[in-house]
PDB file of C-alpha atoms in Angstrom:
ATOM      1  CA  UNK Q 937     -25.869  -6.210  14.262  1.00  0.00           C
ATOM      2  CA  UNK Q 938     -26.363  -3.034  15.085  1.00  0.00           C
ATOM      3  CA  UNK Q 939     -23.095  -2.769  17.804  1.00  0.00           C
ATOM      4  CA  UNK Q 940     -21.456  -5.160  15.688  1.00  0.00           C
ATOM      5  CA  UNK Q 941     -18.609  -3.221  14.901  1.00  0.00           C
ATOM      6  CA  UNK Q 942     -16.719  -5.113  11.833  1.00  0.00           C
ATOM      7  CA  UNK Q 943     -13.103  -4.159  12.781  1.00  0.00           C
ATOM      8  CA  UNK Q 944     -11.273  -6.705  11.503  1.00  0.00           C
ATOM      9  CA  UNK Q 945      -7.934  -6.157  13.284  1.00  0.00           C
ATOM     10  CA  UNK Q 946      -5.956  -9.001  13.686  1.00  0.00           C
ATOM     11  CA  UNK Q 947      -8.408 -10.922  15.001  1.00  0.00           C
ATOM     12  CA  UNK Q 948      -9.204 -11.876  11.347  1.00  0.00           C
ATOM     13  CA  UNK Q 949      -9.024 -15.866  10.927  1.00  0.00           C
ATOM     14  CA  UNK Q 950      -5.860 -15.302   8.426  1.00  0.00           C
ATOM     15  CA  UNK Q 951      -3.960 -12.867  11.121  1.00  0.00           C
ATOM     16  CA  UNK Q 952      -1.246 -15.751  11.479  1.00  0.00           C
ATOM     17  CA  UNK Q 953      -0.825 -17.004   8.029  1.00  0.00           C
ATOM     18  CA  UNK Q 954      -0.779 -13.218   6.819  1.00  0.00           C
ATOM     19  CA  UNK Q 955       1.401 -12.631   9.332  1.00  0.00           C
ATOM     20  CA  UNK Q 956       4.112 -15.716   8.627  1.00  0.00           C
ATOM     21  CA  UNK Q 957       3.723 -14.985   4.768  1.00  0.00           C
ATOM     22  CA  UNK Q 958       4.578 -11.230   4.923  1.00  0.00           C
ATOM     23  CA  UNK Q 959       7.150 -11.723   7.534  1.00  0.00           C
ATOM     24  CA  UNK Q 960       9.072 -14.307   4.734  1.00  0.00           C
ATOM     25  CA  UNK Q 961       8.142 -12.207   2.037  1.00  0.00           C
ATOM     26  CA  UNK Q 962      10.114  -9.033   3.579  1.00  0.00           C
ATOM     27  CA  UNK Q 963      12.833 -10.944   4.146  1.00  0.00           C
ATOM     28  CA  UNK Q 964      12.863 -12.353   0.444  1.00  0.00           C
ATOM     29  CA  UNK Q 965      12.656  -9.168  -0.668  1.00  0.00           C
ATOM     30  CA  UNK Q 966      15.452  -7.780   1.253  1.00  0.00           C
ATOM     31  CA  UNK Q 967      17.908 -10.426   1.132  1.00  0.00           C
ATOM     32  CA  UNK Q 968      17.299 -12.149  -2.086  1.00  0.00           C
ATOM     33  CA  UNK Q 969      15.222  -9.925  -4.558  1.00  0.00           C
ATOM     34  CA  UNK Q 970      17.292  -6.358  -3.887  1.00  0.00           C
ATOM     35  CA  UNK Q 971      20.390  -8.560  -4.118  1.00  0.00           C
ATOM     36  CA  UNK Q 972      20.169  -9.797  -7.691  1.00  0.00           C
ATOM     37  CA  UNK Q 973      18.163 -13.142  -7.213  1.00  0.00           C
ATOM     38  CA  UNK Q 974      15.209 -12.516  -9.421  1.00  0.00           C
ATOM     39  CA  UNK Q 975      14.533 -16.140 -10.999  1.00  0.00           C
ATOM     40  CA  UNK Q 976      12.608 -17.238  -7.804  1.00  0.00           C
ATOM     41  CA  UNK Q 977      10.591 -16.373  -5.185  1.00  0.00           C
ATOM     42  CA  UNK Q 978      10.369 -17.945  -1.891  1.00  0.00           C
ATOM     43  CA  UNK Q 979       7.851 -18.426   0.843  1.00  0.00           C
ATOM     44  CA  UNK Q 980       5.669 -20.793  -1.134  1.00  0.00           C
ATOM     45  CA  UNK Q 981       4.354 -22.874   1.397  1.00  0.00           C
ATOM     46  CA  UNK Q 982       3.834 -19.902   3.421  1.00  0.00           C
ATOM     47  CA  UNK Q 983       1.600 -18.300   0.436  1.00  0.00           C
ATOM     48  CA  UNK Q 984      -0.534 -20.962  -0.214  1.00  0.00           C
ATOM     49  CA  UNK Q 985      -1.699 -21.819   3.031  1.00  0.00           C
ATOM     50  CA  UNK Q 986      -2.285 -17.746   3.755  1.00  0.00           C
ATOM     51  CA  UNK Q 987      -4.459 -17.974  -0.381  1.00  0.00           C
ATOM     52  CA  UNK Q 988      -6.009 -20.967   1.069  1.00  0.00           C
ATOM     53  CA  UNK Q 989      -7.305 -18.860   4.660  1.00  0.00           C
ATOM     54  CA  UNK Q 990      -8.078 -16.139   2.304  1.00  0.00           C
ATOM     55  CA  UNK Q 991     -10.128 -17.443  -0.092  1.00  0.00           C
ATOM     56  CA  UNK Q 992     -12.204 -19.078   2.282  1.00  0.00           C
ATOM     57  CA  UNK Q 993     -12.726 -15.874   4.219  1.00  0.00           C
ATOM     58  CA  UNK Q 994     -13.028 -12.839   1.934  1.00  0.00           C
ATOM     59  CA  UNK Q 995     -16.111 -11.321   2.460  1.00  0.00           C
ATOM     60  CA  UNK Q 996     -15.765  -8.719   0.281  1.00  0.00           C
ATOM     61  CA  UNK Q 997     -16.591  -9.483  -3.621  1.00  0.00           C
ATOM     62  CA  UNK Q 998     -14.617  -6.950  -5.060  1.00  0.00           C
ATOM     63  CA  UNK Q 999     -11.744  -8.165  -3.052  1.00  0.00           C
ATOM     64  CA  UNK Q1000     -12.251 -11.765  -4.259  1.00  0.00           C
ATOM     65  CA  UNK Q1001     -11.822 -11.138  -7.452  1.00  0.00           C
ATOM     66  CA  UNK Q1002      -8.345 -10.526  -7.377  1.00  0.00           C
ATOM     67  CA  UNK Q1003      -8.009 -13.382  -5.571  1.00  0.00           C
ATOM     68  CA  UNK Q1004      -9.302 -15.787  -8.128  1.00  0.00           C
ATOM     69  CA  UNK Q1005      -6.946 -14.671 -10.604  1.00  0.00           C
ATOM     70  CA  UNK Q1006      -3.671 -15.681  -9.701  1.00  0.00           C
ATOM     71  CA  UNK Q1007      -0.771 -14.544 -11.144  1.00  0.00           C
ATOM     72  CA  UNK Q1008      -2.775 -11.512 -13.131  1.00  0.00           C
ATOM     73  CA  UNK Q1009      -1.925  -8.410 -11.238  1.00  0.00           C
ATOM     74  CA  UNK Q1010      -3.880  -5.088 -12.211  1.00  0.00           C
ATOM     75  CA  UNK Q1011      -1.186  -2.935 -13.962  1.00  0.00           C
ATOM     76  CA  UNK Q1012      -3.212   0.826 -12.766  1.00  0.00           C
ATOM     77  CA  UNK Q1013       0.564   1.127 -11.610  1.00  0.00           C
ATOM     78  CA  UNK Q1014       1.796   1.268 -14.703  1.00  0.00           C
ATOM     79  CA  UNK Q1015      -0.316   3.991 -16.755  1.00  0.00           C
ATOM     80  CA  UNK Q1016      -0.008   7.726 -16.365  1.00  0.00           C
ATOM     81  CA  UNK Q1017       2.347   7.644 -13.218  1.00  0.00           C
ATOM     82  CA  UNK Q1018       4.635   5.899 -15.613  1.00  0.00           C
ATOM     83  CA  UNK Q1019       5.044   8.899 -17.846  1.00  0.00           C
ATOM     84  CA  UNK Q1020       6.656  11.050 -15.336  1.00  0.00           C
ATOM     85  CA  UNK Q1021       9.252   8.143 -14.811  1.00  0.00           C
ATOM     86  CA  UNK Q1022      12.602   9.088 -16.230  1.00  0.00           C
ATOM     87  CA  UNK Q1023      14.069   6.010 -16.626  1.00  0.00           C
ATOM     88  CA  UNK Q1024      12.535   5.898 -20.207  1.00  0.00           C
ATOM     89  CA  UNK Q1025      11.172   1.498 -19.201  1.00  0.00           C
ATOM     90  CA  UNK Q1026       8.447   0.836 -21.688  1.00  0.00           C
ATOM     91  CA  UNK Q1027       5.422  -0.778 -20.783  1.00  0.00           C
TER      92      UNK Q1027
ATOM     93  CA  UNK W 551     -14.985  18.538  -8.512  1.00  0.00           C
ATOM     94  CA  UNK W 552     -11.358  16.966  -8.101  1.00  0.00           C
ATOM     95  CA  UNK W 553      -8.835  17.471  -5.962  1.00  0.00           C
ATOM     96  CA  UNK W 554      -4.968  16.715  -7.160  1.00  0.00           C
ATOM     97  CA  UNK W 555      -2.533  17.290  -4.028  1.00  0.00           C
ATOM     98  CA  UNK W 556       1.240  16.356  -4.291  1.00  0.00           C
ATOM     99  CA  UNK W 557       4.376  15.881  -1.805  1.00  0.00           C
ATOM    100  CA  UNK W 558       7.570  15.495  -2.281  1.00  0.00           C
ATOM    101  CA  UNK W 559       9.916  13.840   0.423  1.00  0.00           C
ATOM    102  CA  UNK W 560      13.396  12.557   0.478  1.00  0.00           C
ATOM    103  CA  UNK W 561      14.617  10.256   2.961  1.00  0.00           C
ATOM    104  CA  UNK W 562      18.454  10.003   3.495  1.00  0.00           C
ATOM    105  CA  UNK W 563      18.424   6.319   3.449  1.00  0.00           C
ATOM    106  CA  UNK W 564      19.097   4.295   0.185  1.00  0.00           C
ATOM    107  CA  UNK W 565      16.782   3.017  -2.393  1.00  0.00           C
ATOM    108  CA  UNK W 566      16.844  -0.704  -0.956  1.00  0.00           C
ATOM    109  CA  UNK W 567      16.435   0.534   2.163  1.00  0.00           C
ATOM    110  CA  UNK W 568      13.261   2.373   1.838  1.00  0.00           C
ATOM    111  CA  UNK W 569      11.135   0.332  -0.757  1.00  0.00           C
ATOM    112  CA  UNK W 570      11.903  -2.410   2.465  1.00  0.00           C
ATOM    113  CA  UNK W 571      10.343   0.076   4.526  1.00  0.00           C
ATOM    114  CA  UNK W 572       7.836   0.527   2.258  1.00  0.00           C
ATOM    115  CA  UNK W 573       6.537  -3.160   2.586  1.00  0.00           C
ATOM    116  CA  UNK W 574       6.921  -3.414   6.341  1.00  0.00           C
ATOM    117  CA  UNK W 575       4.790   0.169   7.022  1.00  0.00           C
ATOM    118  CA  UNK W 576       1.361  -1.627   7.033  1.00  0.00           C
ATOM    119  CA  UNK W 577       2.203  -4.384   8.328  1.00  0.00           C
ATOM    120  CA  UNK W 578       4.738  -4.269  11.598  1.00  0.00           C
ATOM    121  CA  UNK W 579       2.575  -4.486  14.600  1.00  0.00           C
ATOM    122  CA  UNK W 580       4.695  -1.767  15.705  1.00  0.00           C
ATOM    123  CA  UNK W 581       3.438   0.819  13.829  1.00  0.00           C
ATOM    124  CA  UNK W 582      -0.199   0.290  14.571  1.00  0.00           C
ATOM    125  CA  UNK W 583      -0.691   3.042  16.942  1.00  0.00           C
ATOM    126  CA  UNK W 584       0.137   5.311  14.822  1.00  0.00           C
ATOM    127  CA  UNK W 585      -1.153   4.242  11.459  1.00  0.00           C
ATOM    128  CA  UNK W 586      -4.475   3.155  13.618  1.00  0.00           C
ATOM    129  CA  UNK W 587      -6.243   4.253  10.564  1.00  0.00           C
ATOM    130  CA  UNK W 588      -5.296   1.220   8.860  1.00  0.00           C
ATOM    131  CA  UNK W 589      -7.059  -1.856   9.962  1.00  0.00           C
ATOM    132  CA  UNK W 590      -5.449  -4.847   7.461  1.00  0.00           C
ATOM    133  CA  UNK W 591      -3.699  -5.043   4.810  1.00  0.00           C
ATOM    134  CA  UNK W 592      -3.775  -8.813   2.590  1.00  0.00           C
ATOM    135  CA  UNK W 593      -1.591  -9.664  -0.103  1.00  0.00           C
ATOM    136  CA  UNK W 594      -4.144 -10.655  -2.856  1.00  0.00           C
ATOM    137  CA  UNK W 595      -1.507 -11.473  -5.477  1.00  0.00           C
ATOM    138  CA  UNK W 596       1.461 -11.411  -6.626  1.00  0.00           C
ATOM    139  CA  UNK W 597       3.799 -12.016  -9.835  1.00  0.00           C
ATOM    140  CA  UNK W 598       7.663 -11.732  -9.852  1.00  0.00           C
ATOM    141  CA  UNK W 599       9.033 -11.524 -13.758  1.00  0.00           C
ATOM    142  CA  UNK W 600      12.454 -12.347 -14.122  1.00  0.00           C
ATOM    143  CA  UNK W 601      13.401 -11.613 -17.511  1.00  0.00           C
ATOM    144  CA  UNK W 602      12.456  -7.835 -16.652  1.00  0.00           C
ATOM    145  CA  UNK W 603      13.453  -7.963 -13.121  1.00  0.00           C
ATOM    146  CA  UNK W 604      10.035  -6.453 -11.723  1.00  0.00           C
ATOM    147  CA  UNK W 605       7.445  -7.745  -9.323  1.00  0.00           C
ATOM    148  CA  UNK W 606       3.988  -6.969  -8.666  1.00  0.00           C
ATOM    149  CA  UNK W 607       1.707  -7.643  -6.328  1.00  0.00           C
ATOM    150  CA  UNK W 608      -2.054  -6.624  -5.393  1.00  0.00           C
ATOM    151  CA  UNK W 609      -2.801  -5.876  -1.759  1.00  0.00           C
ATOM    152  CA  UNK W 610      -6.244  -5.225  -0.070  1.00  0.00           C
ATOM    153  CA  UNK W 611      -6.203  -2.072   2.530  1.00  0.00           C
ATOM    154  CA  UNK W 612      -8.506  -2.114   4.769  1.00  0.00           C
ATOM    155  CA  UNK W 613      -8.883   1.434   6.213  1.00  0.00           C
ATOM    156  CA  UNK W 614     -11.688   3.190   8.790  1.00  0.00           C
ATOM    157  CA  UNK W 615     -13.667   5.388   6.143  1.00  0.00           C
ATOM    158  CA  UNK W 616     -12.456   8.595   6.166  1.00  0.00           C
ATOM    159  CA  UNK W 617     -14.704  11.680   6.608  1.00  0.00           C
ATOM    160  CA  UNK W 618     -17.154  12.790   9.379  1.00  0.00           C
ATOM    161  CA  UNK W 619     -19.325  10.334  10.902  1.00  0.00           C
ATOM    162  CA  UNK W 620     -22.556  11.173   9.805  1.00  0.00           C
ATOM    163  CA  UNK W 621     -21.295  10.342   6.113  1.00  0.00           C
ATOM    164  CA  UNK W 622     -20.055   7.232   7.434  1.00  0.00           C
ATOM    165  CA  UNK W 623     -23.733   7.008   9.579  1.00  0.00           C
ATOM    166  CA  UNK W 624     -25.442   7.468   5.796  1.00  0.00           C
ATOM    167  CA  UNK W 625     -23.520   5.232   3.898  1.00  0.00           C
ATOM    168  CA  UNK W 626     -24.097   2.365   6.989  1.00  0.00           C
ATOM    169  CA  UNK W 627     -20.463   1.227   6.985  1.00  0.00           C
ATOM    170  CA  UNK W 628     -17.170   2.450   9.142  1.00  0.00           C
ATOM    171  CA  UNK W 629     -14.472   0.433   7.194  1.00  0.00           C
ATOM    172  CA  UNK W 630     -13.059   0.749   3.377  1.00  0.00           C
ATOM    173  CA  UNK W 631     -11.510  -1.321   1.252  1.00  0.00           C
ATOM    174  CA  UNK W 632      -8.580  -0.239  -1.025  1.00  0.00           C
ATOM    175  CA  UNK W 633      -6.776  -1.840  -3.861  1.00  0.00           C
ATOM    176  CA  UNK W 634      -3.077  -1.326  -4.194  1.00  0.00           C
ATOM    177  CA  UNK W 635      -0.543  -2.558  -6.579  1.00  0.00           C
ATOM    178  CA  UNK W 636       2.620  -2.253  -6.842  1.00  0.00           C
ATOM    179  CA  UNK W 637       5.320  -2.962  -9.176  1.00  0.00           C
ATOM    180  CA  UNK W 638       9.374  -2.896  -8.391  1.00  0.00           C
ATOM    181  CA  UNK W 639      11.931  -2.906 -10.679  1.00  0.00           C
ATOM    182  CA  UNK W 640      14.835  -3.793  -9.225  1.00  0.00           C
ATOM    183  CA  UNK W 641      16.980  -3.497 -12.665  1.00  0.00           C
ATOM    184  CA  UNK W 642      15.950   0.748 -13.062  1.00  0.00           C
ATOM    185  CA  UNK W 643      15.665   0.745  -9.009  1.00  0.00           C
ATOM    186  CA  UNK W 644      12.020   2.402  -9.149  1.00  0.00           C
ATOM    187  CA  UNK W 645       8.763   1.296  -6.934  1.00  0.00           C
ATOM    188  CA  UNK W 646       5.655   2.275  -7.840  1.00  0.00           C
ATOM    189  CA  UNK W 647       2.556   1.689  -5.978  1.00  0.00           C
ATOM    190  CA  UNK W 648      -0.723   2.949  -6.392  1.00  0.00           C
ATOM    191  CA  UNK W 649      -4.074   2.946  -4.745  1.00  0.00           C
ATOM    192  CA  UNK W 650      -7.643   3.347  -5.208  1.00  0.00           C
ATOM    193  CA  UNK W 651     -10.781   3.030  -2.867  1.00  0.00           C
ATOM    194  CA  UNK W 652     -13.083  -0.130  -4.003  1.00  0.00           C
ATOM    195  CA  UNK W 653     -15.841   0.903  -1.260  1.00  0.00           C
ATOM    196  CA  UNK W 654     -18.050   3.773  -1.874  1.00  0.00           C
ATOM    197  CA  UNK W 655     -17.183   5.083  -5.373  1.00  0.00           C
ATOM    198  CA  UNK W 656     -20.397   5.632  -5.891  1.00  0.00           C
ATOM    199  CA  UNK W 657     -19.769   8.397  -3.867  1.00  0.00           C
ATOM    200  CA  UNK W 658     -15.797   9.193  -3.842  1.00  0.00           C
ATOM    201  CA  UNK W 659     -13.065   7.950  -5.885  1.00  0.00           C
ATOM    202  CA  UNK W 660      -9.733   8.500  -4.104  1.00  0.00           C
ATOM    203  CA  UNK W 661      -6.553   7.607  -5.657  1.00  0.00           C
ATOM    204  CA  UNK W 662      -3.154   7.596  -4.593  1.00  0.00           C
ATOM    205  CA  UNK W 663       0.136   7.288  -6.099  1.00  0.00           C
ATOM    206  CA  UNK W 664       3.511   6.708  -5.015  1.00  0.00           C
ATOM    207  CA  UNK W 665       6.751   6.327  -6.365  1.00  0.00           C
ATOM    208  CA  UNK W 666       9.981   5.679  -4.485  1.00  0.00           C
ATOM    209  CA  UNK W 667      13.321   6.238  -6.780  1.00  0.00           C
ATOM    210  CA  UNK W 668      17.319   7.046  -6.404  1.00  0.00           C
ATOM    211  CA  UNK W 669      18.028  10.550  -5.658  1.00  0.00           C
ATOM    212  CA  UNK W 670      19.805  11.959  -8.714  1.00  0.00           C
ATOM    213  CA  UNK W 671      22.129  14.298  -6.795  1.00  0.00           C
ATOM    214  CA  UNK W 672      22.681  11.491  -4.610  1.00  0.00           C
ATOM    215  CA  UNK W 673      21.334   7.911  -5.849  1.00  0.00           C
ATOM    216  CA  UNK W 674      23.154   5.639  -4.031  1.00  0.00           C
ATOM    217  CA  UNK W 675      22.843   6.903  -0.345  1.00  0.00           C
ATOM    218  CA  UNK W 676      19.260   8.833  -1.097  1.00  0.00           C
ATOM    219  CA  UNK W 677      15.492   8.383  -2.050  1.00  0.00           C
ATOM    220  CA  UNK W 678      13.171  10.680  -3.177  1.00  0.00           C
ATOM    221  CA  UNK W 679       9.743   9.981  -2.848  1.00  0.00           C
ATOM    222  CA  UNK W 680       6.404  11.589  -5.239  1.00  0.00           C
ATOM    223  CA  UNK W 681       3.111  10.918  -4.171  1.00  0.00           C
ATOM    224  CA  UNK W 682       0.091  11.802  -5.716  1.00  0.00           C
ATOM    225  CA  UNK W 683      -3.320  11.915  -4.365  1.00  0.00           C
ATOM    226  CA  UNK W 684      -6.345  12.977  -6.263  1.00  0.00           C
ATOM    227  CA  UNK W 685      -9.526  13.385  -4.681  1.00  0.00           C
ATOM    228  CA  UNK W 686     -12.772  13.204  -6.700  1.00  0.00           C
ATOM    229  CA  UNK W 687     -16.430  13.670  -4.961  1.00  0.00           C
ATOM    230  CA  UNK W 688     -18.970  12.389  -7.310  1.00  0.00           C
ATOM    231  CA  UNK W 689     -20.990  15.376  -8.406  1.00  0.00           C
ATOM    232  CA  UNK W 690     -24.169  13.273  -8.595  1.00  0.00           C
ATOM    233  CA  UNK W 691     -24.443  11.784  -5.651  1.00  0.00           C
ATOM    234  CA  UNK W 692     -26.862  12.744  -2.892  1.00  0.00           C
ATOM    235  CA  UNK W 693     -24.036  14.087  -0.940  1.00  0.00           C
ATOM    236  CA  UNK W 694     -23.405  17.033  -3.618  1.00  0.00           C
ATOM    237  CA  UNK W 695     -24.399  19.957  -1.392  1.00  0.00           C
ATOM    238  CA  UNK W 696     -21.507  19.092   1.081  1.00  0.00           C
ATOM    239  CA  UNK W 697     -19.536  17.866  -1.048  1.00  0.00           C
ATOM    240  CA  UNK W 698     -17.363  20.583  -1.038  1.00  0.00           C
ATOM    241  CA  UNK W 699     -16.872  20.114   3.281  1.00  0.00           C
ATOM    242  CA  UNK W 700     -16.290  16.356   2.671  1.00  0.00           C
ATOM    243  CA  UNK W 701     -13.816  16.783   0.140  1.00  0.00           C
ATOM    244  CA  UNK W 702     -11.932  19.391   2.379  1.00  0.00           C
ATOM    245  CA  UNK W 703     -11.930  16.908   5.621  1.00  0.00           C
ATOM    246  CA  UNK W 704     -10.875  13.997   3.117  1.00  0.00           C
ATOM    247  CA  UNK W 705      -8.025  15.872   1.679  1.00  0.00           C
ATOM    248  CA  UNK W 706      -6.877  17.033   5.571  1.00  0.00           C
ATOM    249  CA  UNK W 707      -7.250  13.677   6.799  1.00  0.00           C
ATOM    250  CA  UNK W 708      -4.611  12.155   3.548  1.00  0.00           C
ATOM    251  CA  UNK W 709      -2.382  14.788   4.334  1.00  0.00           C
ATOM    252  CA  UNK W 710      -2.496  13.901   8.046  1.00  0.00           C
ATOM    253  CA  UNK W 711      -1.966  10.254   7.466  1.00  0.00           C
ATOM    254  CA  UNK W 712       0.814  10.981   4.809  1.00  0.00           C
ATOM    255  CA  UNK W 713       2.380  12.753   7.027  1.00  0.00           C
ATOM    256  CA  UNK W 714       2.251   9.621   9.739  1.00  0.00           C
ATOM    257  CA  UNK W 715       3.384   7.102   6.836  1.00  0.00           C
ATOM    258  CA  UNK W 716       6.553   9.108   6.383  1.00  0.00           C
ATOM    259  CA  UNK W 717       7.182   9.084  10.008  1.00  0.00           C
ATOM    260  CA  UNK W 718       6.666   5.127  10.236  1.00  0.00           C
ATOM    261  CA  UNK W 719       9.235   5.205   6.989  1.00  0.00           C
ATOM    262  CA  UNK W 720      12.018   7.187   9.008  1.00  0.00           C
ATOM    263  CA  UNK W 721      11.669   5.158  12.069  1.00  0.00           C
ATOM    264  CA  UNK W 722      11.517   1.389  10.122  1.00  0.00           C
ATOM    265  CA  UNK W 723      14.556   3.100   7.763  1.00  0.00           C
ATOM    266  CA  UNK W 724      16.416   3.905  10.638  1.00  0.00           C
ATOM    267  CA  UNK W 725      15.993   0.036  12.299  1.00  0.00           C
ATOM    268  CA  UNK W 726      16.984  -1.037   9.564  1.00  0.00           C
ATOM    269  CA  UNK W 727      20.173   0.948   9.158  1.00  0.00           C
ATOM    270  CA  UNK W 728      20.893  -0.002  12.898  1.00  0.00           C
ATOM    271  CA  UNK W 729      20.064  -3.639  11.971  1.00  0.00           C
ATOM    272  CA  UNK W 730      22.215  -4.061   8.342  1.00  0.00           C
ATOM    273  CA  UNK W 731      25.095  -1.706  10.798  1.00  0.00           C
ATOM    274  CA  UNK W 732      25.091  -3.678  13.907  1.00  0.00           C
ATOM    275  CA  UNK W 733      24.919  -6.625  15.020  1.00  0.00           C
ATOM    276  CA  UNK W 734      22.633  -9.646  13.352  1.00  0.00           C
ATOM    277  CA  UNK W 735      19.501 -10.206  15.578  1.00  0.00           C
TER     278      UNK W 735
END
């Protein structure tokens, strides 16, 4: 245990799926969402097989937790950075 | 005890352009050697809204703990995890991401913000960027007496590795200028 060093690199079990998801998502992002097409987003299949790796192999509880709630996202974005924003959005 | 240290940056590259950079920093392979401090990052979750034209998502960062290695001998771990969401919204053109350690906050709570949004002398063809990074050593813990030194090396190493996240931003803005400019790969 004690050489064990727990660098997870991308030698992590989800390195592939991770991988294939963010590579679609980027792409989505750059050629759809920037571009006005808001109503949907892709990569589907490619997100549910990477949740699927994931939830099987987060160690870490904390982590997990975010996991389990899909489609909640933690809004710490949105509180006091959101004041300086001049664009006046309200949240 | 806390630490509040911000930067300003402006990249000549358009809004689009950069919050694309933005996503690909942590995870092109390509920029591992010099981000080296960042192990993983995961997608935990995320949420696109239509009728307001924003998305969010939640991503785990898995970083090599910062500070000197006897802290990291004490505490018994070398990596950290770090939560960081992040919300665009593509109608006002503004990303805003922010992160916070998970690991050790028992000790230090770090917590980072960044917002990428249209130049206003210049909105179309430039981006300014804010960051934020506050830096609070627990005044409780057992580590009090150095605090001070640990905070110090903490805040050195941020501004170090902000100042390697801005390169990785040039060089994937500038790809991608070359890519939307010439030819389709």
């Amino acid at each position: 245990m004690k050489d064990q060093r727990r660098f997870p690199s991308s030698k992590s079990p989800c390195a592939h799926l991770r991988d294939a998801y963010h590579n679609c998502f980027n792409r989505w992002y750059a050629e759809k969402f920037l571009k006005g097409q808001w109503d949907k987003e892709d990569c589907v299949s490619e997100w549910q097989k990477y949740r699927a790796c994931l939830s099987e192999h987060l160690e870490d509880k904390h982590l997990s937790r975010f996991l389990e709630v899909e489609g909640t996202v933690s809004s710490i974005v949105q509180d006091d950075l959101g004041k300086r924003s001049a664009s006046g959005v309200s949240q | 005890m806390v630490k509040v240290y911000t930067q300003e940056h402006i990249y000549k590259h358009p809004w689009e352009r950069v919050t694309s950079a933005s996503w690909r920093k942590f995870v092109d392979p390509e920029n591992k050697r010099v981000l080296s401090h960042i192990l993983q990052v995961d997608t935990l979750n995320h949420r696109l809204d239509p009728s307001a034209r924003k998305l969010y998502t939640t991503r785990a960062v898995t970083v090599h703990c910062p500070g000197p290695w006897f802290i990291r001998k004490l505490i018994g771990q070398d990596i950290c995890h770090c939560l960081e969401s992040t919300m665009v919204d593509a109608q006002q053109r503004s990303m805003q991401l922010s992160s916070r350690n998970i690991s050790l906050q028992k000790f230090v709570e770090v917590e980072e913000k960044i917002r990428y949004d249209p130049h206003p002398d210049n909105p179309d063809t430039w981006t300014i960027c804010l960051q934020e990074t506050r830096i609070y050593i627990k005044p409780f813990s057992a580590l009090a007496s150095i605090a001070e030194k640990v905070e110090q090396r903490c805040a050195d190493k941020f501004m170090q590795n902000s100042a390697k996240g801005r390169e990785v931003m040039e060089r994937i803005c500038k790809y991608l200028e070359t890519e939307s400019t010439g030819l389709p790969l």
